[in-house]
């Protein structure tokens, strides 16, 4: 069964700033999946577990976070905090019998790097394989 996933990406302002250049047209031209809704945040360390869970409640089939490299976070430990919260959401999903792979954390360098687009494509393919979220009924 084919479906069009809804994926929410919370991305660090510093990691995604180049990705939003030209109103996202550059991302589109590089093949960034249209299934991904990019939400820029000042620092991924400010993301709360409830924010990640709310994205699922609001209809996301998958959620991922892109923050600074662990050893190069603009706010020192923001992306490390985010990774711990993503791990907590993953554990909560698995406890509920839902695939933990629906939530993911990536640490990427600043700017528009091929990895930013590649991780988007990776999440899109993963969520398409998993199918619709059980929360989206």
Short mmCIF file of N, CA and C in Angstrom, two decimals, residues 16-133:
data_model
loop_
_atom_site.label_atom_id
_atom_site.label_comp_id
_atom_site.label_asym_id
_atom_site.label_seq_id
_atom_site.Cartn_x
_atom_site.Cartn_y
_atom_site.Cartn_z
N UNK A 16 19.98 24.73 9.92
CA UNK A 16 19.08 24.84 8.77
C UNK A 16 19.10 26.19 8.08
N UNK A 17 19.87 27.14 8.58
CA UNK A 17 19.75 28.49 8.03
C UNK A 17 20.01 28.55 6.53
N UNK A 18 20.95 27.82 6.03
CA UNK A 18 21.20 27.80 4.59
C UNK A 18 20.13 27.02 3.85
N UNK A 19 19.50 26.08 4.57
CA UNK A 19 18.49 25.25 3.93
C UNK A 19 17.23 26.03 3.63
N UNK A 20 17.06 27.15 4.30
CA UNK A 20 15.86 27.96 4.10
C UNK A 20 16.11 29.10 3.13
N UNK A 21 17.30 29.16 2.58
CA UNK A 21 17.60 30.22 1.62
C UNK A 21 16.67 30.12 0.42
N UNK A 22 16.36 31.23 -0.14
CA UNK A 22 15.46 31.29 -1.31
C UNK A 22 14.13 30.61 -1.01
N UNK A 23 13.66 30.81 0.22
CA UNK A 23 12.36 30.27 0.67
C UNK A 23 12.24 28.77 0.45
N UNK A 24 13.33 28.06 0.63
CA UNK A 24 13.30 26.60 0.53
C UNK A 24 13.36 26.08 -0.89
N UNK A 25 13.40 26.95 -1.87
CA UNK A 25 13.43 26.51 -3.28
C UNK A 25 14.69 25.70 -3.58
N UNK A 26 15.80 26.07 -2.94
CA UNK A 26 17.04 25.33 -3.17
C UNK A 26 16.90 23.89 -2.68
N UNK A 27 16.26 23.73 -1.53
CA UNK A 27 16.03 22.37 -1.02
C UNK A 27 15.18 21.58 -2.00
N UNK A 28 14.15 22.19 -2.48
CA UNK A 28 13.25 21.55 -3.44
C UNK A 28 14.02 21.11 -4.68
N UNK A 29 14.90 21.98 -5.15
CA UNK A 29 15.68 21.67 -6.36
C UNK A 29 16.66 20.52 -6.12
N UNK A 30 17.08 20.35 -4.87
CA UNK A 30 18.02 19.27 -4.53
C UNK A 30 17.31 17.94 -4.25
N UNK A 31 15.99 17.95 -4.33
CA UNK A 31 15.25 16.72 -4.15
C UNK A 31 14.81 16.44 -2.72
N UNK A 32 14.80 17.47 -1.89
CA UNK A 32 14.34 17.29 -0.51
C UNK A 32 12.86 16.90 -0.57
N UNK A 33 12.47 15.84 0.12
CA UNK A 33 11.09 15.35 0.01
C UNK A 33 10.05 16.39 0.43
N UNK A 34 9.01 16.49 -0.36
CA UNK A 34 7.93 17.44 -0.05
C UNK A 34 7.07 16.96 1.10
N UNK A 35 7.26 15.74 1.54
CA UNK A 35 6.49 15.20 2.67
C UNK A 35 6.97 15.76 4.00
N UNK A 36 8.07 16.49 3.99
CA UNK A 36 8.68 16.97 5.24
C UNK A 36 8.33 18.43 5.49
N UNK A 37 7.76 18.67 6.66
CA UNK A 37 7.46 20.03 7.10
C UNK A 37 8.57 20.49 8.04
N UNK A 38 9.34 21.46 7.59
CA UNK A 38 10.48 21.93 8.36
C UNK A 38 10.05 23.00 9.35
N UNK A 39 10.36 22.75 10.62
CA UNK A 39 10.08 23.71 11.69
C UNK A 39 11.42 24.14 12.27
N UNK A 40 11.78 25.38 12.05
CA UNK A 40 13.06 25.88 12.58
C UNK A 40 12.88 26.28 14.03
N UNK A 41 13.83 25.88 14.85
CA UNK A 41 13.80 26.24 16.27
C UNK A 41 15.13 26.92 16.61
N UNK A 42 15.11 27.83 17.60
CA UNK A 42 16.35 28.53 17.95
C UNK A 42 17.46 27.57 18.39
N UNK A 43 17.07 26.52 19.08
CA UNK A 43 18.02 25.50 19.54
C UNK A 43 17.24 24.22 19.78
N UNK A 44 17.73 23.10 19.28
CA UNK A 44 17.00 21.84 19.49
C UNK A 44 16.97 21.46 20.97
N UNK A 45 17.89 22.00 21.74
CA UNK A 45 17.90 21.73 23.18
C UNK A 45 16.68 22.29 23.89
N UNK A 46 15.97 23.20 23.23
CA UNK A 46 14.74 23.76 23.81
C UNK A 46 13.51 22.90 23.53
N UNK A 47 13.65 21.93 22.62
CA UNK A 47 12.51 21.05 22.32
C UNK A 47 12.17 20.21 23.54
N UNK A 48 10.90 20.14 23.83
CA UNK A 48 10.44 19.32 24.94
C UNK A 48 9.86 18.01 24.40
N UNK A 49 9.83 17.02 25.24
CA UNK A 49 9.24 15.72 24.86
C UNK A 49 7.81 15.92 24.39
N UNK A 50 7.08 16.78 25.09
CA UNK A 50 5.68 17.02 24.72
C UNK A 50 5.56 17.62 23.31
N UNK A 51 6.52 18.41 22.91
CA UNK A 51 6.50 19.00 21.55
C UNK A 51 6.64 17.90 20.50
N UNK A 52 7.54 16.96 20.77
CA UNK A 52 7.75 15.86 19.82
C UNK A 52 6.51 14.97 19.75
N UNK A 53 5.93 14.67 20.91
CA UNK A 53 4.72 13.84 20.93
C UNK A 53 3.53 14.55 20.29
N UNK A 54 3.46 15.86 20.49
CA UNK A 54 2.37 16.64 19.90
C UNK A 54 2.42 16.59 18.38
N UNK A 55 3.61 16.51 17.81
CA UNK A 55 3.72 16.40 16.35
C UNK A 55 3.03 15.13 15.86
N UNK A 56 3.18 14.03 16.61
CA UNK A 56 2.47 12.80 16.24
C UNK A 56 0.96 13.00 16.41
N UNK A 57 0.59 13.61 17.50
CA UNK A 57 -0.83 13.87 17.76
C UNK A 57 -1.44 14.73 16.66
N UNK A 58 -0.64 15.63 16.11
CA UNK A 58 -1.12 16.53 15.06
C UNK A 58 -1.10 15.88 13.67
N UNK A 59 -0.74 14.60 13.60
CA UNK A 59 -0.84 13.90 12.33
C UNK A 59 0.45 13.47 11.68
N UNK A 60 1.58 13.70 12.30
CA UNK A 60 2.84 13.28 11.70
C UNK A 60 2.96 11.75 11.75
N UNK A 61 3.44 11.18 10.66
CA UNK A 61 3.74 9.75 10.62
C UNK A 61 5.16 9.49 11.11
N UNK A 62 5.99 10.51 11.05
CA UNK A 62 7.37 10.44 11.52
C UNK A 62 7.84 11.81 11.96
N UNK A 63 8.78 11.83 12.88
CA UNK A 63 9.31 13.09 13.42
C UNK A 63 10.81 12.93 13.52
N UNK A 64 11.56 13.94 13.08
CA UNK A 64 12.99 13.90 13.33
C UNK A 64 13.52 15.27 13.65
N UNK A 65 14.69 15.24 14.29
CA UNK A 65 15.33 16.45 14.79
C UNK A 65 16.72 16.52 14.18
N UNK A 66 17.07 17.68 13.67
CA UNK A 66 18.43 17.92 13.17
C UNK A 66 19.05 19.03 14.01
N UNK A 67 20.11 18.68 14.69
CA UNK A 67 20.82 19.64 15.53
C UNK A 67 22.29 19.70 15.17
N UNK A 68 22.98 20.57 15.84
CA UNK A 68 24.42 20.75 15.62
C UNK A 68 25.17 19.46 15.98
N UNK A 69 26.40 19.33 15.50
CA UNK A 69 27.24 18.21 15.93
C UNK A 69 27.40 18.25 17.46
N UNK A 70 27.49 17.09 18.07
CA UNK A 70 27.58 17.01 19.54
C UNK A 70 28.74 17.85 20.08
N UNK A 71 29.84 17.88 19.36
CA UNK A 71 31.00 18.61 19.85
C UNK A 71 31.11 20.02 19.25
N UNK A 72 30.04 20.45 18.57
CA UNK A 72 30.09 21.76 17.95
C UNK A 72 28.79 22.52 18.04
N UNK A 73 28.02 22.25 19.09
CA UNK A 73 26.72 22.91 19.25
C UNK A 73 26.93 24.39 19.59
N UNK A 74 26.21 25.23 18.88
CA UNK A 74 26.29 26.67 19.12
C UNK A 74 25.95 27.00 20.56
N UNK A 75 25.00 26.28 21.13
CA UNK A 75 24.59 26.51 22.52
C UNK A 75 25.19 25.47 23.48
N UNK A 76 26.31 24.95 23.15
CA UNK A 76 27.15 24.04 23.92
C UNK A 76 26.56 22.63 24.04
N UNK A 77 25.41 22.49 24.72
CA UNK A 77 24.85 21.14 24.93
C UNK A 77 23.44 20.97 24.40
N UNK A 78 22.98 21.90 23.58
CA UNK A 78 21.60 21.84 23.09
C UNK A 78 21.28 20.56 22.34
N UNK A 79 22.14 20.20 21.41
CA UNK A 79 21.83 19.02 20.60
C UNK A 79 21.97 17.73 21.41
N UNK A 80 22.78 17.75 22.45
CA UNK A 80 22.89 16.58 23.33
C UNK A 80 21.59 16.42 24.12
N UNK A 81 21.05 17.54 24.60
CA UNK A 81 19.75 17.50 25.31
C UNK A 81 18.66 16.98 24.38
N UNK A 82 18.67 17.47 23.16
CA UNK A 82 17.65 17.04 22.18
C UNK A 82 17.75 15.54 21.93
N UNK A 83 18.95 15.02 21.79
CA UNK A 83 19.14 13.59 21.54
C UNK A 83 18.57 12.75 22.69
N UNK A 84 18.75 13.22 23.92
CA UNK A 84 18.20 12.49 25.07
C UNK A 84 16.67 12.50 25.04
N UNK A 85 16.09 13.61 24.62
CA UNK A 85 14.62 13.70 24.56
C UNK A 85 14.07 12.85 23.41
N UNK A 86 14.77 12.82 22.30
CA UNK A 86 14.35 11.96 21.19
C UNK A 86 14.43 10.50 21.63
N UNK A 87 15.46 10.12 22.36
CA UNK A 87 15.58 8.75 22.86
C UNK A 87 14.43 8.41 23.81
N UNK A 88 14.03 9.38 24.62
CA UNK A 88 12.91 9.16 25.55
C UNK A 88 11.60 8.96 24.78
N UNK A 89 11.40 9.72 23.72
CA UNK A 89 10.18 9.56 22.91
C UNK A 89 10.20 8.22 22.20
N UNK A 90 11.37 7.84 21.71
CA UNK A 90 11.50 6.54 21.05
C UNK A 90 11.13 5.41 22.02
N UNK A 91 11.62 5.49 23.23
CA UNK A 91 11.31 4.47 24.25
C UNK A 91 9.81 4.46 24.56
N UNK A 92 9.21 5.64 24.63
CA UNK A 92 7.77 5.73 24.92
C UNK A 92 6.96 5.10 23.78
N UNK A 93 7.36 5.37 22.55
CA UNK A 93 6.65 4.78 21.41
C UNK A 93 6.73 3.26 21.45
N UNK A 94 7.94 2.75 21.72
CA UNK A 94 8.13 1.30 21.76
C UNK A 94 7.34 0.67 22.90
N UNK A 95 7.23 1.38 24.01
CA UNK A 95 6.43 0.89 25.13
C UNK A 95 4.95 0.77 24.74
N UNK A 96 4.53 1.63 23.83
CA UNK A 96 3.15 1.62 23.34
C UNK A 96 2.95 0.64 22.19
N UNK A 97 4.03 -0.03 21.77
CA UNK A 97 3.94 -0.97 20.67
C UNK A 97 4.05 -0.32 19.30
N UNK A 98 4.55 0.90 19.26
CA UNK A 98 4.72 1.65 18.01
C UNK A 98 6.20 1.64 17.65
N UNK A 99 6.49 1.58 16.37
CA UNK A 99 7.88 1.52 15.91
C UNK A 99 8.67 2.76 16.38
N UNK A 100 9.74 2.51 17.12
CA UNK A 100 10.58 3.60 17.60
C UNK A 100 11.30 4.34 16.48
N UNK A 101 11.42 3.68 15.33
CA UNK A 101 12.10 4.29 14.19
C UNK A 101 11.34 5.48 13.62
N UNK A 102 10.16 5.71 14.12
CA UNK A 102 9.38 6.85 13.64
C UNK A 102 9.93 8.18 14.14
N UNK A 103 10.83 8.11 15.10
CA UNK A 103 11.47 9.33 15.60
C UNK A 103 12.98 9.15 15.55
N UNK A 104 13.68 10.20 15.14
CA UNK A 104 15.13 10.08 14.94
C UNK A 104 15.81 11.40 15.23
N UNK A 105 17.06 11.32 15.66
CA UNK A 105 17.91 12.49 15.89
C UNK A 105 19.11 12.41 14.96
N UNK A 106 19.45 13.52 14.32
CA UNK A 106 20.66 13.61 13.51
C UNK A 106 21.47 14.82 13.96
N UNK A 107 22.76 14.65 13.99
CA UNK A 107 23.68 15.76 14.28
C UNK A 107 24.40 16.09 12.98
N UNK A 108 24.16 17.29 12.46
CA UNK A 108 24.74 17.66 11.16
C UNK A 108 25.46 18.99 11.26
N UNK A 109 26.43 19.21 10.38
CA UNK A 109 27.13 20.50 10.38
C UNK A 109 26.23 21.62 9.86
N UNK A 110 26.65 22.83 10.14
CA UNK A 110 25.89 24.00 9.68
C UNK A 110 25.91 24.10 8.17
N UNK A 111 24.88 24.73 7.65
CA UNK A 111 24.85 25.01 6.22
C UNK A 111 24.10 23.94 5.44
N UNK A 112 24.00 24.19 4.18
CA UNK A 112 23.29 23.27 3.30
C UNK A 112 24.26 22.23 2.77
N UNK A 113 24.34 21.12 3.47
CA UNK A 113 25.22 20.03 3.10
C UNK A 113 24.39 18.92 2.47
N UNK A 114 25.00 18.12 1.65
CA UNK A 114 24.27 16.99 1.06
C UNK A 114 23.64 16.08 2.13
N UNK A 115 24.26 16.02 3.31
CA UNK A 115 23.72 15.16 4.37
C UNK A 115 22.33 15.61 4.82
N UNK A 116 22.08 16.92 4.79
CA UNK A 116 20.78 17.44 5.21
C UNK A 116 19.68 16.88 4.29
N UNK A 117 19.94 16.90 3.01
CA UNK A 117 18.97 16.36 2.04
C UNK A 117 18.92 14.84 2.14
N UNK A 118 20.09 14.20 2.30
CA UNK A 118 20.14 12.74 2.39
C UNK A 118 19.35 12.22 3.59
N UNK A 119 19.47 12.90 4.73
CA UNK A 119 18.73 12.46 5.92
C UNK A 119 17.23 12.64 5.72
N UNK A 120 16.84 13.69 5.00
CA UNK A 120 15.43 13.88 4.68
C UNK A 120 14.90 12.73 3.82
N UNK A 121 15.69 12.37 2.82
CA UNK A 121 15.29 11.25 1.95
C UNK A 121 15.24 9.94 2.73
N UNK A 122 16.20 9.78 3.64
CA UNK A 122 16.25 8.57 4.48
C UNK A 122 14.98 8.46 5.33
N UNK A 123 14.60 9.57 5.96
CA UNK A 123 13.39 9.55 6.80
C UNK A 123 12.14 9.31 5.95
N UNK A 124 12.08 9.94 4.79
CA UNK A 124 10.93 9.75 3.90
C UNK A 124 10.80 8.27 3.53
N UNK A 125 11.91 7.64 3.13
CA UNK A 125 11.87 6.22 2.74
C UNK A 125 11.49 5.34 3.93
N UNK A 126 12.04 5.64 5.10
CA UNK A 126 11.75 4.84 6.29
C UNK A 126 10.26 4.89 6.65
N UNK A 127 9.71 6.10 6.64
CA UNK A 127 8.31 6.24 7.04
C UNK A 127 7.39 5.63 5.99
N UNK A 128 7.76 5.73 4.72
CA UNK A 128 6.96 5.07 3.67
C UNK A 128 6.94 3.56 3.89
N UNK A 129 8.10 2.99 4.29
CA UNK A 129 8.17 1.55 4.57
C UNK A 129 7.33 1.17 5.79
N UNK A 130 7.34 2.02 6.81
CA UNK A 130 6.59 1.71 8.04
C UNK A 130 5.08 1.86 7.85
N UNK A 131 4.70 2.76 6.95
CA UNK A 131 3.26 2.99 6.73
C UNK A 131 2.73 4.08 7.64
N UNK A 132 1.43 4.32 7.58
CA UNK A 132 0.83 5.40 8.37
C UNK A 132 1.01 5.17 9.87
N UNK A 133 1.10 6.25 10.58
CA UNK A 133 1.21 6.18 12.04
C UNK A 133 -0.07 5.62 12.63
#
